[in-house]
Structure formats: C-alpha cells, structure tokens
C-alpha cells in the first residue's frame, strides 16, 4: 500500500517546497495529504486528533508554524509562543496516538544562545541565554525538539516512534512572506528595493546597523534536506545524533553581513539609489551561523548560491504581485 504523507503547512514557503520535492521524487499527488489553515487549525487539539485519526498518514512533515521576522517576533511574543507550542504539541501527540512512526519537526537557528560560539554546534543548545527579540519563539522550538525526543525515548522501542528534528538557518525563496514589516530580511528588502525602484526613491532604509551576520539557505535546498533526513535509515541517523541531542543543523555553510545582503538584493532588483540605516530598529542576534557538519557527513550539502537564489526570489516576488 502506498505511503500517505501529511505535509502540515503545505501553502507556506517550506511546506510548498517539501511538496515540490516529494512530487519530484516520484511521490504520487494523491498520497500527499494537505489541509489549509482555514480547513484545519492546528492549535485545535480535537480537530487535529480527528484529522489524523481519519487520514492515518505514515509520515508527517511539520512545516506549519507561526513564523515571522525580527519585528513580528518582537511585537507578538504571545502569539509566537502560544500558537507554536499548541501546533507542535497537538500534531506530535496526535501523530503518536494514530500510529505515525515517522515525523519531521522543523525548528530554527534561534534555539541557540545569542552568544553561542560561531559556527553554532548542536551541543550549544541550552548553554546560555537566548536572543530576546525571538526568545518566546525559540522556547517553543526547543520544546518541539524535546517533544520529539521524549516520544522517541518513551515509545521508540514499544511503538517504533522515530520523530526527527531539523534546525534550518534563515531561509528564503519562492513562496516567501513579503509583508513590509512582519517578514524576514530578504523578502522585506526585495519588496522595499522594488518599490523604491518603481517610485524613484533616492534612498532605501535598512533596519539596524547592517553589521549583524546571517547565513541564508534557499528553500528548495531546505526541502531537499527535510526529505533526506526523513528518509535516512535509523542506524545511519543514530550515528550523528543521540537520544537527548537528536536535532540536526541545516545551514548553507557561510554567512554575510546584512549590509552585504542588502547590497546584493539592490543589484538583483536593479535599484541604483543610496542605502541608509535605521538605528531605531533592532539588530537581533549579532551572528547565527550554523555548524552543519552532521548533515554534511550524512550526505546532504546546500547547492543554491545566494546570488542565484536572490534572482529566483525576486522573480517569485514579481509573480506574487502579478508582474
Ligand atoms: N522562514 C525562515 O527563515 C525560517 C523558517 N523556519 C521554520 O520553518 C517552518 C516553515 O516556515 P515558513 O515556510 O517560512 O513559514 P510560512 O509562514 O511560509 O508557512 C507556515 C504555514 O503554517 C500555516 N499555519 C500557521 N498557523 C497555523 C495554524 N494555526 N493552523 C494551521 N496552519 C497554520 C500557515 O498558513 P496561513 O498562512 O494560512 O496561516 C502557513 O501555510 C516553520 O516551522 C518555521 O519556524 C525555521 C528557520 C527559518
Ligand atoms: C529566521 C529566524 O531568525 C529570525 O531572526 P532574524 O534572523 O533576526 O530575522 P530577520 O530576518 O527579521 O532579521 C535579520 C537581520 O536583518 C535586519 N534587517 C534589516 N532590514 C530589515 C527589514 O527590512 N526587515 C527585517 N525583517 N530585517 C531587517 C534585522 O535588523 C536583523 O539584524 C527570527 O525572527 C525567526 O523567524 C527565525 O526563525
């Protein structure tokens, strides 16, 4: 019998990329189960339980979450911690209760301490204070990792439960959220430089100092990593993880300053004006570069270079606004 795969968050940037990856890998469309947020609110425990009881998928990709950039995280902390805690607890528990043996949880690079040595290794988790601008979201993500680990420890031998966690670095690409203030830096600046080019604005303001560094991974690379980790045989996966340190970093391999990525975006968009800086906006973590040797040792490597990915992201933006 063909495997039914539930992709939670299939309309989101990562979820839609995971669906593309599954289809490209030969998965039949009818075997990919999806529900929109309007059809199934994952913060509703009874609805999630009823859905998984009726669909009985064999795998779950948990790519649904309350997601946003530094301003959104800093403005709506209650939404970020509550909705993410509820979604992941509901999906992971209902998956177990309905016999799902394989689940992949998507965390974030935010789980690591603000001042973790760079690049950040998986064993840096819980060794220091978190970045205040996204601490609530990070706490929810850490809880997601520990939910997966705890179900594995309690039910792995008896029920074959094998729930895995990948920690993406900052992501961008098709299907991104281009909201002017709630988005992440790359989609926000694609929109702002595009609008400045169209309006002829003489300058564009970047938030913060421009000095923080970020690692950026193209979303289709992230989707490939997600399917790769989900399908790894357990013996191989266990070689790079331990029962209470089961998460795996997924990074591009190198990072750039915000000033450098802003310059690159202005070139891709074709904006010729000046770049200024708005110190009233927060910088957030000074650096968030992932140490990805575990997943690299398992056989996955990022492929899409930043300039190539930015060009594709700009095409996606223009498509989203109907150009
Ligand atoms: N983007 C990034 O840079 C990074 C993302 N991640 C993680 O990757 C995962 C995917 O992120 P990304 O694709 O960027 O996020 P998106 O916001 O693009 O997608 C999230 C999806 O989840 C859905 N969703 C949100 N709340 C609910 C709910 N209550 N019930 C049902 N569905 C819901 C959204 O639907 P709707 O829009 O209709 O509400 C949307 O389709 C998340 O776990 C995120 O934390 C980790 C690191 C970096
Ligand atoms: C992805 C990961 O990490 C996220 O945190 P973050 O990396 O700080 O997110 P960010 O992309 O919003 O900012 C990156 C940097 O960029 C600068 N910056 C400049 N100008 C704009 C700007 O116009 N918009 C935004 N958003 N940032 C800007 C901004 O000041 C900051 O220094 C979490 O929210 C959380 O979502 C998470 O999971």
mmCIF file of C-alpha atoms and ligand atoms in Angstrom:
data_model
loop_
_atom_site.group_PDB
_atom_site.id
_atom_site.type_symbol
_atom_site.label_atom_id
_atom_site.label_comp_id
_atom_site.label_asym_id
_atom_site.label_seq_id
_atom_site.Cartn_x
_atom_site.Cartn_y
_atom_site.Cartn_z
ATOM 1 C CA UNK A 1 0.000 0.000 0.000
ATOM 2 C CA UNK A 2 1.429 3.410 -0.943
ATOM 3 C CA UNK A 3 2.528 5.649 1.940
ATOM 4 C CA UNK A 4 0.256 8.599 2.755
ATOM 5 C CA UNK A 5 2.332 11.667 3.694
ATOM 6 C CA UNK A 6 0.818 14.627 5.574
ATOM 7 C CA UNK A 7 2.566 17.955 4.916
ATOM 8 C CA UNK A 8 1.410 20.416 7.583
ATOM 9 C CA UNK A 9 1.827 23.989 6.321
ATOM 10 C CA UNK A 10 1.819 22.984 2.634
ATOM 11 C CA UNK A 11 0.973 26.501 1.478
ATOM 12 C CA UNK A 12 3.915 28.030 3.342
ATOM 13 C CA UNK A 13 7.364 28.654 1.888
ATOM 14 C CA UNK A 14 8.942 25.459 3.290
ATOM 15 C CA UNK A 15 5.788 23.304 3.127
ATOM 16 C CA UNK A 16 5.208 24.087 -0.543
ATOM 17 C CA UNK A 17 8.884 23.350 -1.281
ATOM 18 C CA UNK A 18 8.586 19.999 0.521
ATOM 19 C CA UNK A 19 5.553 19.134 -1.644
ATOM 20 C CA UNK A 20 7.577 20.040 -4.766
ATOM 21 C CA UNK A 21 10.443 17.858 -3.517
ATOM 22 C CA UNK A 22 8.146 14.879 -2.797
ATOM 23 C CA UNK A 23 6.494 15.120 -6.236
ATOM 24 C CA UNK A 24 9.893 15.455 -7.942
ATOM 25 C CA UNK A 25 10.976 12.315 -6.063
ATOM 26 C CA UNK A 26 8.091 10.331 -7.558
ATOM 27 C CA UNK A 27 5.521 10.577 -4.776
ATOM 28 C CA UNK A 28 2.020 10.342 -6.276
ATOM 29 C CA UNK A 29 -0.011 13.543 -5.692
ATOM 30 C CA UNK A 30 -2.879 11.520 -4.223
ATOM 31 C CA UNK A 31 -0.520 10.249 -1.499
ATOM 32 C CA UNK A 32 0.274 13.767 -0.242
ATOM 33 C CA UNK A 33 -2.319 14.841 2.350
ATOM 34 C CA UNK A 34 -2.782 18.566 2.993
ATOM 35 C CA UNK A 35 -5.185 20.887 4.802
ATOM 36 C CA UNK A 36 -5.221 24.690 4.716
ATOM 37 C CA UNK A 37 -5.187 26.701 7.928
ATOM 38 C CA UNK A 38 -8.874 27.526 7.321
ATOM 39 C CA UNK A 39 -9.706 23.820 6.927
ATOM 40 C CA UNK A 40 -7.718 22.649 9.962
ATOM 41 C CA UNK A 41 -6.489 24.979 12.720
ATOM 42 C CA UNK A 42 -3.564 23.070 14.218
ATOM 43 C CA UNK A 43 -3.961 24.899 17.547
ATOM 44 C CA UNK A 44 -7.264 22.982 17.944
ATOM 45 C CA UNK A 45 -6.334 19.708 19.640
ATOM 46 C CA UNK A 46 -9.627 17.888 18.991
ATOM 47 C CA UNK A 47 -9.611 18.854 15.305
ATOM 48 C CA UNK A 48 -6.005 17.654 14.867
ATOM 49 C CA UNK A 49 -6.771 14.359 16.628
ATOM 50 C CA UNK A 50 -9.869 13.765 14.464
ATOM 51 C CA UNK A 51 -7.972 14.616 11.266
ATOM 52 C CA UNK A 52 -5.053 12.257 11.955
ATOM 53 C CA UNK A 53 -7.411 9.509 13.137
ATOM 54 C CA UNK A 54 -9.296 9.694 9.844
ATOM 55 C CA UNK A 55 -6.290 10.118 7.498
ATOM 56 C CA UNK A 56 -3.799 7.770 9.240
ATOM 57 C CA UNK A 57 -0.694 9.049 7.361
ATOM 58 C CA UNK A 58 2.542 7.044 7.589
ATOM 59 C CA UNK A 59 4.731 10.194 7.639
ATOM 60 C CA UNK A 60 4.210 13.788 8.834
ATOM 61 C CA UNK A 61 6.268 16.860 7.838
ATOM 62 C CA UNK A 62 5.542 19.551 10.439
ATOM 63 C CA UNK A 63 6.250 22.697 8.418
ATOM 64 C CA UNK A 64 3.284 24.646 9.790
ATOM 65 C CA UNK A 65 4.101 27.320 12.379
ATOM 66 C CA UNK A 66 3.552 30.928 13.366
ATOM 67 C CA UNK A 67 6.536 32.470 11.569
ATOM 68 C CA UNK A 68 7.866 35.985 11.121
ATOM 69 C CA UNK A 69 10.921 38.233 11.171
ATOM 70 C CA UNK A 70 12.529 40.144 13.987
ATOM 71 C CA UNK A 71 9.846 42.860 14.211
ATOM 72 C CA UNK A 72 6.948 40.357 14.220
ATOM 73 C CA UNK A 73 8.628 38.203 16.873
ATOM 74 C CA UNK A 74 9.330 41.267 18.992
ATOM 75 C CA UNK A 75 5.776 42.614 18.626
ATOM 76 C CA UNK A 76 3.656 39.466 19.038
ATOM 77 C CA UNK A 77 5.569 37.292 21.565
ATOM 78 C CA UNK A 78 2.397 35.708 22.998
ATOM 79 C CA UNK A 79 1.218 34.617 19.520
ATOM 80 C CA UNK A 80 4.624 33.138 18.687
ATOM 81 C CA UNK A 81 4.990 31.075 21.855
ATOM 82 C CA UNK A 82 1.357 30.014 22.282
ATOM 83 C CA UNK A 83 0.494 29.100 18.691
ATOM 84 C CA UNK A 84 3.744 27.242 18.069
ATOM 85 C CA UNK A 85 3.580 25.333 21.359
ATOM 86 C CA UNK A 86 -0.024 24.305 20.632
ATOM 87 C CA UNK A 87 0.521 23.336 16.983
ATOM 88 C CA UNK A 88 3.541 21.162 17.651
ATOM 89 C CA UNK A 89 2.130 19.549 20.801
ATOM 90 C CA UNK A 90 -1.159 18.748 19.035
ATOM 91 C CA UNK A 91 0.430 17.349 15.865
ATOM 92 C CA UNK A 92 3.165 15.331 17.599
ATOM 93 C CA UNK A 93 0.805 13.798 20.208
ATOM 94 C CA UNK A 94 -1.954 13.042 17.670
ATOM 95 C CA UNK A 95 0.649 11.538 15.332
ATOM 96 C CA UNK A 96 1.727 9.163 18.089
ATOM 97 C CA UNK A 97 -1.876 8.342 19.078
ATOM 98 C CA UNK A 98 -2.674 7.455 15.460
ATOM 99 C CA UNK A 99 0.287 5.218 14.777
ATOM 100 C CA UNK A 100 2.503 7.637 12.834
ATOM 101 C CA UNK A 101 6.045 6.260 13.056
ATOM 102 C CA UNK A 102 7.959 8.939 11.093
ATOM 103 C CA UNK A 103 7.599 12.687 11.740
ATOM 104 C CA UNK A 104 9.931 15.576 10.883
ATOM 105 C CA UNK A 105 9.786 18.709 13.049
ATOM 106 C CA UNK A 106 11.214 21.994 11.756
ATOM 107 C CA UNK A 107 12.874 24.094 14.458
ATOM 108 C CA UNK A 108 15.074 27.127 13.883
ATOM 109 C CA UNK A 109 18.589 28.507 14.355
ATOM 110 C CA UNK A 110 17.033 30.768 17.027
ATOM 111 C CA UNK A 111 17.174 27.879 19.520
ATOM 112 C CA UNK A 112 20.871 28.611 20.201
ATOM 113 C CA UNK A 113 22.176 31.139 22.743
ATOM 114 C CA UNK A 114 22.640 34.702 21.488
ATOM 115 C CA UNK A 115 26.370 34.472 22.243
ATOM 116 C CA UNK A 116 26.970 30.863 21.179
ATOM 117 C CA UNK A 117 30.424 30.293 19.648
ATOM 118 C CA UNK A 118 30.219 30.546 15.846
ATOM 119 C CA UNK A 119 29.543 28.463 13.887
ATOM 120 C CA UNK A 120 26.869 27.112 16.256
ATOM 121 C CA UNK A 121 27.085 23.370 17.003
ATOM 122 C CA UNK A 122 24.095 21.236 18.020
ATOM 123 C CA UNK A 123 25.615 20.793 21.509
ATOM 124 C CA UNK A 124 25.375 24.574 22.110
ATOM 125 C CA UNK A 125 21.644 24.094 22.828
ATOM 126 C CA UNK A 126 20.614 25.225 26.354
ATOM 127 C CA UNK A 127 24.086 26.514 27.203
ATOM 128 C CA UNK A 128 23.154 30.187 27.507
ATOM 129 C CA UNK A 129 20.587 32.985 27.293
ATOM 130 C CA UNK A 130 18.565 33.333 24.105
ATOM 131 C CA UNK A 131 18.223 36.356 21.803
ATOM 132 C CA UNK A 132 15.461 38.477 23.469
ATOM 133 C CA UNK A 133 13.753 39.513 20.188
ATOM 134 C CA UNK A 134 12.713 35.914 19.457
ATOM 135 C CA UNK A 135 13.063 34.098 22.816
ATOM 136 C CA UNK A 136 9.357 33.064 23.020
ATOM 137 C CA UNK A 137 9.510 31.524 19.540
ATOM 138 C CA UNK A 138 12.843 29.865 20.371
ATOM 139 C CA UNK A 139 11.454 28.379 23.605
ATOM 140 C CA UNK A 140 8.566 26.888 21.610
ATOM 141 C CA UNK A 141 11.007 25.415 19.095
ATOM 142 C CA UNK A 142 13.185 23.928 21.858
ATOM 143 C CA UNK A 143 10.007 22.377 23.310
ATOM 144 C CA UNK A 144 9.300 20.871 19.874
ATOM 145 C CA UNK A 145 12.713 19.203 19.818
ATOM 146 C CA UNK A 146 12.155 17.866 23.344
ATOM 147 C CA UNK A 147 8.636 16.631 22.457
ATOM 148 C CA UNK A 148 10.104 14.551 19.607
ATOM 149 C CA UNK A 149 12.958 13.247 21.769
ATOM 150 C CA UNK A 150 10.584 12.396 24.653
ATOM 151 C CA UNK A 151 8.155 10.414 22.471
ATOM 152 C CA UNK A 152 11.127 8.562 20.967
ATOM 153 C CA UNK A 153 12.519 7.742 24.433
ATOM 154 C CA UNK A 154 9.164 6.576 25.864
ATOM 155 C CA UNK A 155 7.637 4.915 22.783
ATOM 156 C CA UNK A 156 10.525 4.198 20.414
ATOM 157 C CA UNK A 157 11.024 0.555 21.375
ATOM 158 C CA UNK A 158 7.345 -0.262 22.002
ATOM 159 C CA UNK A 159 5.701 1.621 19.103
ATOM 160 C CA UNK A 160 8.524 2.237 16.603
ATOM 161 C CA UNK A 161 8.219 6.020 17.074
ATOM 162 C CA UNK A 162 11.044 7.838 15.250
ATOM 163 C CA UNK A 163 10.407 11.624 15.313
ATOM 164 C CA UNK A 164 13.251 13.760 13.972
ATOM 165 C CA UNK A 165 14.118 17.495 14.176
ATOM 166 C CA UNK A 166 15.966 19.682 11.682
ATOM 167 C CA UNK A 167 17.152 23.199 12.562
ATOM 168 C CA UNK A 168 17.020 25.472 9.477
ATOM 169 C CA UNK A 169 19.175 28.584 9.250
ATOM 170 C CA UNK A 170 17.484 31.722 7.796
ATOM 171 C CA UNK A 171 15.531 30.670 4.707
ATOM 172 C CA UNK A 172 14.337 32.487 1.566
ATOM 173 C CA UNK A 173 12.903 31.719 -1.865
ATOM 174 C CA UNK A 174 9.622 31.001 -3.664
ATOM 175 C CA UNK A 175 6.505 31.256 -1.508
ATOM 176 C CA UNK A 176 8.153 33.590 0.996
ATOM 177 C CA UNK A 177 6.169 36.128 3.014
ATOM 178 C CA UNK A 178 6.826 39.635 1.577
ATOM 179 C CA UNK A 179 4.855 41.552 4.231
ATOM 180 C CA UNK A 180 6.507 45.002 4.660
ATOM 181 C CA UNK A 181 7.076 44.702 8.434
ATOM 182 C CA UNK A 182 6.329 41.109 9.569
ATOM 183 C CA UNK A 183 8.630 39.402 7.053
ATOM 184 C CA UNK A 184 12.268 38.300 7.239
ATOM 185 C CA UNK A 185 15.081 40.468 5.931
ATOM 186 C CA UNK A 186 15.451 39.090 2.389
ATOM 187 C CA UNK A 187 11.767 39.275 1.334
ATOM 188 C CA UNK A 188 11.379 42.610 3.156
ATOM 189 C CA UNK A 189 14.289 44.170 1.250
ATOM 190 C CA UNK A 190 13.261 42.645 -2.106
ATOM 191 C CA UNK A 191 9.918 44.393 -1.680
ATOM 192 C CA UNK A 192 11.426 47.663 -0.422
ATOM 193 C CA UNK A 193 14.076 47.946 -3.181
ATOM 194 C CA UNK A 194 11.496 47.034 -5.822
ATOM 195 C CA UNK A 195 9.071 49.690 -4.600
ATOM 196 C CA UNK A 196 11.910 52.254 -4.411
ATOM 197 C CA UNK A 197 12.946 51.437 -7.989
ATOM 198 C CA UNK A 198 9.366 51.873 -9.217
ATOM 199 C CA UNK A 199 8.793 55.102 -7.273
ATOM 200 C CA UNK A 200 12.256 56.555 -7.987
ATOM 201 C CA UNK A 201 13.000 56.973 -4.262
ATOM 202 C CA UNK A 202 16.562 58.341 -3.792
ATOM 203 C CA UNK A 203 17.341 56.048 -0.835
ATOM 204 C CA UNK A 204 16.195 52.907 0.992
ATOM 205 C CA UNK A 205 16.489 52.491 4.787
ATOM 206 C CA UNK A 206 17.732 49.145 6.156
ATOM 207 C CA UNK A 207 16.831 48.223 9.736
ATOM 208 C CA UNK A 208 19.569 48.260 12.386
ATOM 209 C CA UNK A 209 23.292 48.795 11.834
ATOM 210 C CA UNK A 210 23.826 46.421 8.885
ATOM 211 C CA UNK A 211 26.633 44.739 10.824
ATOM 212 C CA UNK A 212 24.874 41.529 12.053
ATOM 213 C CA UNK A 213 25.744 38.427 10.049
ATOM 214 C CA UNK A 214 23.254 35.853 8.759
ATOM 215 C CA UNK A 215 23.509 32.575 6.870
ATOM 216 C CA UNK A 216 20.890 32.215 4.140
ATOM 217 C CA UNK A 217 19.672 28.895 2.700
ATOM 218 C CA UNK A 218 17.438 28.665 -0.388
ATOM 219 C CA UNK A 219 14.151 26.983 0.491
ATOM 220 C CA UNK A 220 14.406 24.186 -2.089
ATOM 221 C CA UNK A 221 17.732 23.188 -0.528
ATOM 222 C CA UNK A 222 15.926 23.100 2.840
ATOM 223 C CA UNK A 223 13.157 20.950 1.373
ATOM 224 C CA UNK A 224 15.715 18.517 -0.037
ATOM 225 C CA UNK A 225 17.387 18.334 3.378
ATOM 226 C CA UNK A 226 13.996 17.682 5.036
ATOM 227 C CA UNK A 227 13.119 14.748 2.753
ATOM 228 C CA UNK A 228 16.700 13.477 3.029
ATOM 229 C CA UNK A 229 16.607 13.405 6.864
ATOM 230 C CA UNK A 230 13.083 11.915 6.948
ATOM 231 C CA UNK A 231 14.170 9.006 4.744
ATOM 232 C CA UNK A 232 17.539 8.282 6.364
ATOM 233 C CA UNK A 233 17.658 4.749 7.806
ATOM 234 C CA UNK A 234 17.656 4.832 11.603
ATOM 235 C CA UNK A 235 21.101 3.257 12.028
ATOM 236 C CA UNK A 236 22.699 5.977 9.913
ATOM 237 C CA UNK A 237 20.665 8.770 11.589
ATOM 238 C CA UNK A 238 21.628 7.475 15.034
ATOM 239 C CA UNK A 239 25.327 7.737 14.089
ATOM 240 C CA UNK A 240 25.041 11.548 14.044
ATOM 241 C CA UNK A 241 22.543 12.061 16.897
ATOM 242 C CA UNK A 242 21.895 10.880 20.456
ATOM 243 C CA UNK A 243 18.598 10.260 22.302
ATOM 244 C CA UNK A 244 18.756 13.619 24.102
ATOM 245 C CA UNK A 245 20.522 15.562 21.354
ATOM 246 C CA UNK A 246 18.606 14.485 18.294
ATOM 247 C CA UNK A 247 18.339 17.744 16.324
ATOM 248 C CA UNK A 248 20.361 18.321 13.159
ATOM 249 C CA UNK A 249 21.503 21.736 11.844
ATOM 250 C CA UNK A 250 20.776 22.587 8.210
ATOM 251 C CA UNK A 251 22.868 25.512 7.009
ATOM 252 C CA UNK A 252 24.290 26.890 3.790
ATOM 253 C CA UNK A 253 27.890 26.869 5.008
ATOM 254 C CA UNK A 254 28.838 30.548 5.071
ATOM 255 C CA UNK A 255 27.304 33.866 6.179
ATOM 256 C CA UNK A 256 27.218 37.512 5.095
ATOM 257 C CA UNK A 257 26.539 40.836 6.806
ATOM 258 C CA UNK A 258 23.123 42.442 6.475
ATOM 259 C CA UNK A 259 24.844 45.294 4.610
ATOM 260 C CA UNK A 260 26.266 42.774 2.101
ATOM 261 C CA UNK A 261 22.936 41.012 1.505
ATOM 262 C CA UNK A 262 21.194 44.409 1.140
ATOM 263 C CA UNK A 263 23.742 45.394 -1.500
ATOM 264 C CA UNK A 264 23.245 42.078 -3.302
ATOM 265 C CA UNK A 265 19.446 42.496 -3.274
ATOM 266 C CA UNK A 266 19.661 46.086 -4.589
ATOM 267 C CA UNK A 267 21.760 44.780 -7.505
ATOM 268 C CA UNK A 268 19.375 41.901 -8.271
ATOM 269 C CA UNK A 269 16.391 44.292 -8.196
ATOM 270 C CA UNK A 270 18.272 46.938 -10.198
ATOM 271 C CA UNK A 271 17.911 49.729 -7.642
ATOM 272 C CA UNK A 272 20.557 52.439 -8.095
ATOM 273 C CA UNK A 273 19.796 54.729 -5.101
ATOM 274 C CA UNK A 274 21.508 55.006 -1.720
ATOM 275 C CA UNK A 275 21.228 52.606 1.220
ATOM 276 C CA UNK A 276 20.756 54.189 4.659
ATOM 277 C CA UNK A 277 20.422 52.575 8.111
ATOM 278 C CA UNK A 278 17.647 52.933 10.698
ATOM 279 C CA UNK A 279 19.177 52.516 14.189
ATOM 280 C CA UNK A 280 15.733 52.665 15.803
ATOM 281 C CA UNK A 281 15.163 49.077 14.582
ATOM 282 C CA UNK A 282 16.819 46.134 16.445
ATOM 283 C CA UNK A 283 19.808 44.189 15.107
ATOM 284 C CA UNK A 284 18.830 40.999 16.947
ATOM 285 C CA UNK A 285 21.496 38.304 17.281
ATOM 286 C CA UNK A 286 24.941 39.511 16.159
ATOM 287 C CA UNK A 287 25.530 36.288 14.222
ATOM 288 C CA UNK A 288 23.682 32.977 13.551
ATOM 289 C CA UNK A 289 25.966 30.728 11.505
ATOM 290 C CA UNK A 290 25.148 27.008 11.766
ATOM 291 C CA UNK A 291 27.733 24.276 12.048
ATOM 292 C CA UNK A 292 26.281 21.727 9.611
ATOM 293 C CA UNK A 293 28.934 19.011 9.630
ATOM 294 C CA UNK A 294 26.453 16.368 10.907
ATOM 295 C CA UNK A 295 24.096 16.612 7.951
ATOM 296 C CA UNK A 296 27.031 17.098 5.573
ATOM 297 C CA UNK A 297 28.581 13.884 6.948
ATOM 298 C CA UNK A 298 25.232 12.141 6.329
ATOM 299 C CA UNK A 299 25.427 13.152 2.664
ATOM 300 C CA UNK A 300 23.491 16.411 2.201
ATOM 301 C CA UNK A 301 25.012 19.687 1.001
ATOM 302 C CA UNK A 302 23.447 23.043 0.092
ATOM 303 C CA UNK A 303 23.511 23.739 -3.660
ATOM 304 C CA UNK A 304 21.944 27.149 -4.443
ATOM 305 C CA UNK A 305 24.286 30.141 -4.208
ATOM 306 C CA UNK A 306 22.974 33.400 -2.714
ATOM 307 C CA UNK A 307 23.021 35.498 -5.921
ATOM 308 C CA UNK A 308 21.248 32.677 -7.841
ATOM 309 C CA UNK A 309 18.678 32.272 -5.064
ATOM 310 C CA UNK A 310 18.064 36.024 -4.782
ATOM 311 C CA UNK A 311 17.333 36.223 -8.511
ATOM 312 C CA UNK A 312 14.771 33.403 -8.170
ATOM 313 C CA UNK A 313 13.265 35.043 -5.091
ATOM 314 C CA UNK A 314 12.857 38.352 -6.940
ATOM 315 C CA UNK A 315 11.097 36.514 -9.799
ATOM 316 C CA UNK A 316 8.799 34.932 -7.195
ATOM 317 C CA UNK A 317 8.043 38.343 -5.669
ATOM 318 C CA UNK A 318 7.151 39.788 -9.078
ATOM 319 C CA UNK A 319 4.931 36.775 -9.739
ATOM 320 C CA UNK A 320 3.220 37.224 -6.347
ATOM 321 C CA UNK A 321 2.383 40.885 -7.149
ATOM 322 C CA UNK A 322 1.158 39.970 -10.620
ATOM 323 C CA UNK A 323 4.032 41.378 -12.714
HETATM 324 N N1 LIG B 1 11.425 31.261 7.024
HETATM 325 C C1 LIG B 1 12.550 31.117 7.698
HETATM 326 O O1 LIG B 1 13.521 31.874 7.519
HETATM 327 C C2 LIG B 1 12.679 30.008 8.681
HETATM 328 C C3 LIG B 1 11.627 29.127 8.955
HETATM 329 N N2 LIG B 1 11.810 28.124 9.876
HETATM 330 C C4 LIG B 1 10.722 27.169 10.192
HETATM 331 O O2 LIG B 1 10.312 26.511 9.004
HETATM 332 C C5 LIG B 1 8.914 26.192 9.087
HETATM 333 C C6 LIG B 1 8.189 26.769 7.888
HETATM 334 O O3 LIG B 1 8.415 28.163 7.873
HETATM 335 P P1 LIG B 1 7.925 29.029 6.605
HETATM 336 O O4 LIG B 1 7.555 28.122 5.492
HETATM 337 O O5 LIG B 1 8.944 30.095 6.391
HETATM 338 O O6 LIG B 1 6.602 29.716 7.188
HETATM 339 P P2 LIG B 1 5.311 30.195 6.408
HETATM 340 O O7 LIG B 1 4.705 31.259 7.247
HETATM 341 O O8 LIG B 1 5.622 30.468 4.975
HETATM 342 O O9 LIG B 1 4.347 28.890 6.452
HETATM 343 C C7 LIG B 1 3.759 28.491 7.653
HETATM 344 C C8 LIG B 1 2.476 27.772 7.311
HETATM 345 O O10 LIG B 1 1.841 27.346 8.517
HETATM 346 C C9 LIG B 1 0.460 27.650 8.413
HETATM 347 N N3 LIG B 1 -0.121 27.892 9.735
HETATM 348 C C10 LIG B 1 0.192 28.874 10.613
HETATM 349 N N4 LIG B 1 -0.581 28.758 11.711
HETATM 350 C C11 LIG B 1 -1.414 27.689 11.513
HETATM 351 C C12 LIG B 1 -2.447 27.085 12.269
HETATM 352 N N5 LIG B 1 -2.796 27.545 13.467
HETATM 353 N N6 LIG B 1 -3.088 26.020 11.739
HETATM 354 C C13 LIG B 1 -2.763 25.547 10.518
HETATM 355 N N7 LIG B 1 -1.774 26.063 9.747
HETATM 356 C C14 LIG B 1 -1.118 27.140 10.250
HETATM 357 C C15 LIG B 1 0.396 28.912 7.561
HETATM 358 O O11 LIG B 1 -0.892 29.061 6.993
HETATM 359 P P3 LIG B 1 -1.548 30.548 6.958
HETATM 360 O O12 LIG B 1 -0.524 31.429 6.306
HETATM 361 O O13 LIG B 1 -2.785 30.349 6.138
HETATM 362 O O14 LIG B 1 -1.806 30.947 8.382
HETATM 363 C C16 LIG B 1 1.485 28.640 6.540
HETATM 364 O O15 LIG B 1 0.978 27.910 5.451
HETATM 365 C C17 LIG B 1 8.433 26.745 10.426
HETATM 366 O O16 LIG B 1 8.476 25.732 11.405
HETATM 367 C C18 LIG B 1 9.479 27.819 10.731
HETATM 368 O O17 LIG B 1 9.563 28.045 12.128
HETATM 369 C C19 LIG B 1 12.991 27.962 10.549
HETATM 370 C C20 LIG B 1 14.035 28.819 10.305
HETATM 371 C C21 LIG B 1 13.973 29.866 9.340
HETATM 372 C C1 LIG B 2 14.752 33.089 10.701
HETATM 373 C C2 LIG B 2 14.983 33.023 12.195
HETATM 374 O O1 LIG B 2 15.578 34.196 12.697
HETATM 375 C C3 LIG B 2 14.711 35.310 12.825
HETATM 376 O O2 LIG B 2 15.512 36.343 13.395
HETATM 377 P P1 LIG B 2 16.413 37.232 12.444
HETATM 378 O O3 LIG B 2 17.393 36.391 11.701
HETATM 379 O O4 LIG B 2 16.944 38.339 13.285
HETATM 380 O O5 LIG B 2 15.295 37.742 11.437
HETATM 381 P P2 LIG B 2 15.200 38.854 10.327
HETATM 382 O O6 LIG B 2 15.432 38.176 9.002
HETATM 383 O O7 LIG B 2 13.898 39.550 10.538
HETATM 384 O O8 LIG B 2 16.400 39.930 10.611
HETATM 385 C C4 LIG B 2 17.708 39.628 10.256
HETATM 386 C C5 LIG B 2 18.533 40.912 10.352
HETATM 387 O O9 LIG B 2 18.172 41.745 9.231
HETATM 388 C C6 LIG B 2 17.996 43.085 9.685
HETATM 389 N N1 LIG B 2 17.096 43.806 8.784
HETATM 390 C C7 LIG B 2 17.458 44.916 8.064
HETATM 391 N N2 LIG B 2 16.395 45.397 7.358
HETATM 392 C C8 LIG B 2 15.355 44.562 7.648
HETATM 393 C C9 LIG B 2 13.983 44.560 7.222
HETATM 394 O O10 LIG B 2 13.513 45.421 6.461
HETATM 395 N N3 LIG B 2 13.225 43.527 7.692
HETATM 396 C C10 LIG B 2 13.702 42.569 8.532
HETATM 397 N N4 LIG B 2 12.873 41.564 8.954
HETATM 398 N N5 LIG B 2 15.002 42.556 8.987
HETATM 399 C C11 LIG B 2 15.798 43.554 8.538
HETATM 400 C C12 LIG B 2 17.408 42.898 11.092
HETATM 401 O O11 LIG B 2 17.550 44.097 11.833
HETATM 402 C C13 LIG B 2 18.283 41.770 11.616
HETATM 403 O O12 LIG B 2 19.515 42.277 12.054
HETATM 404 C C14 LIG B 2 13.558 35.058 13.765
HETATM 405 O O13 LIG B 2 12.668 36.156 13.656
HETATM 406 C C15 LIG B 2 12.868 33.762 13.404
HETATM 407 O O14 LIG B 2 11.901 33.969 12.360
HETATM 408 C C16 LIG B 2 13.726 32.676 12.870
HETATM 409 O O15 LIG B 2 13.294 31.549 12.831
#
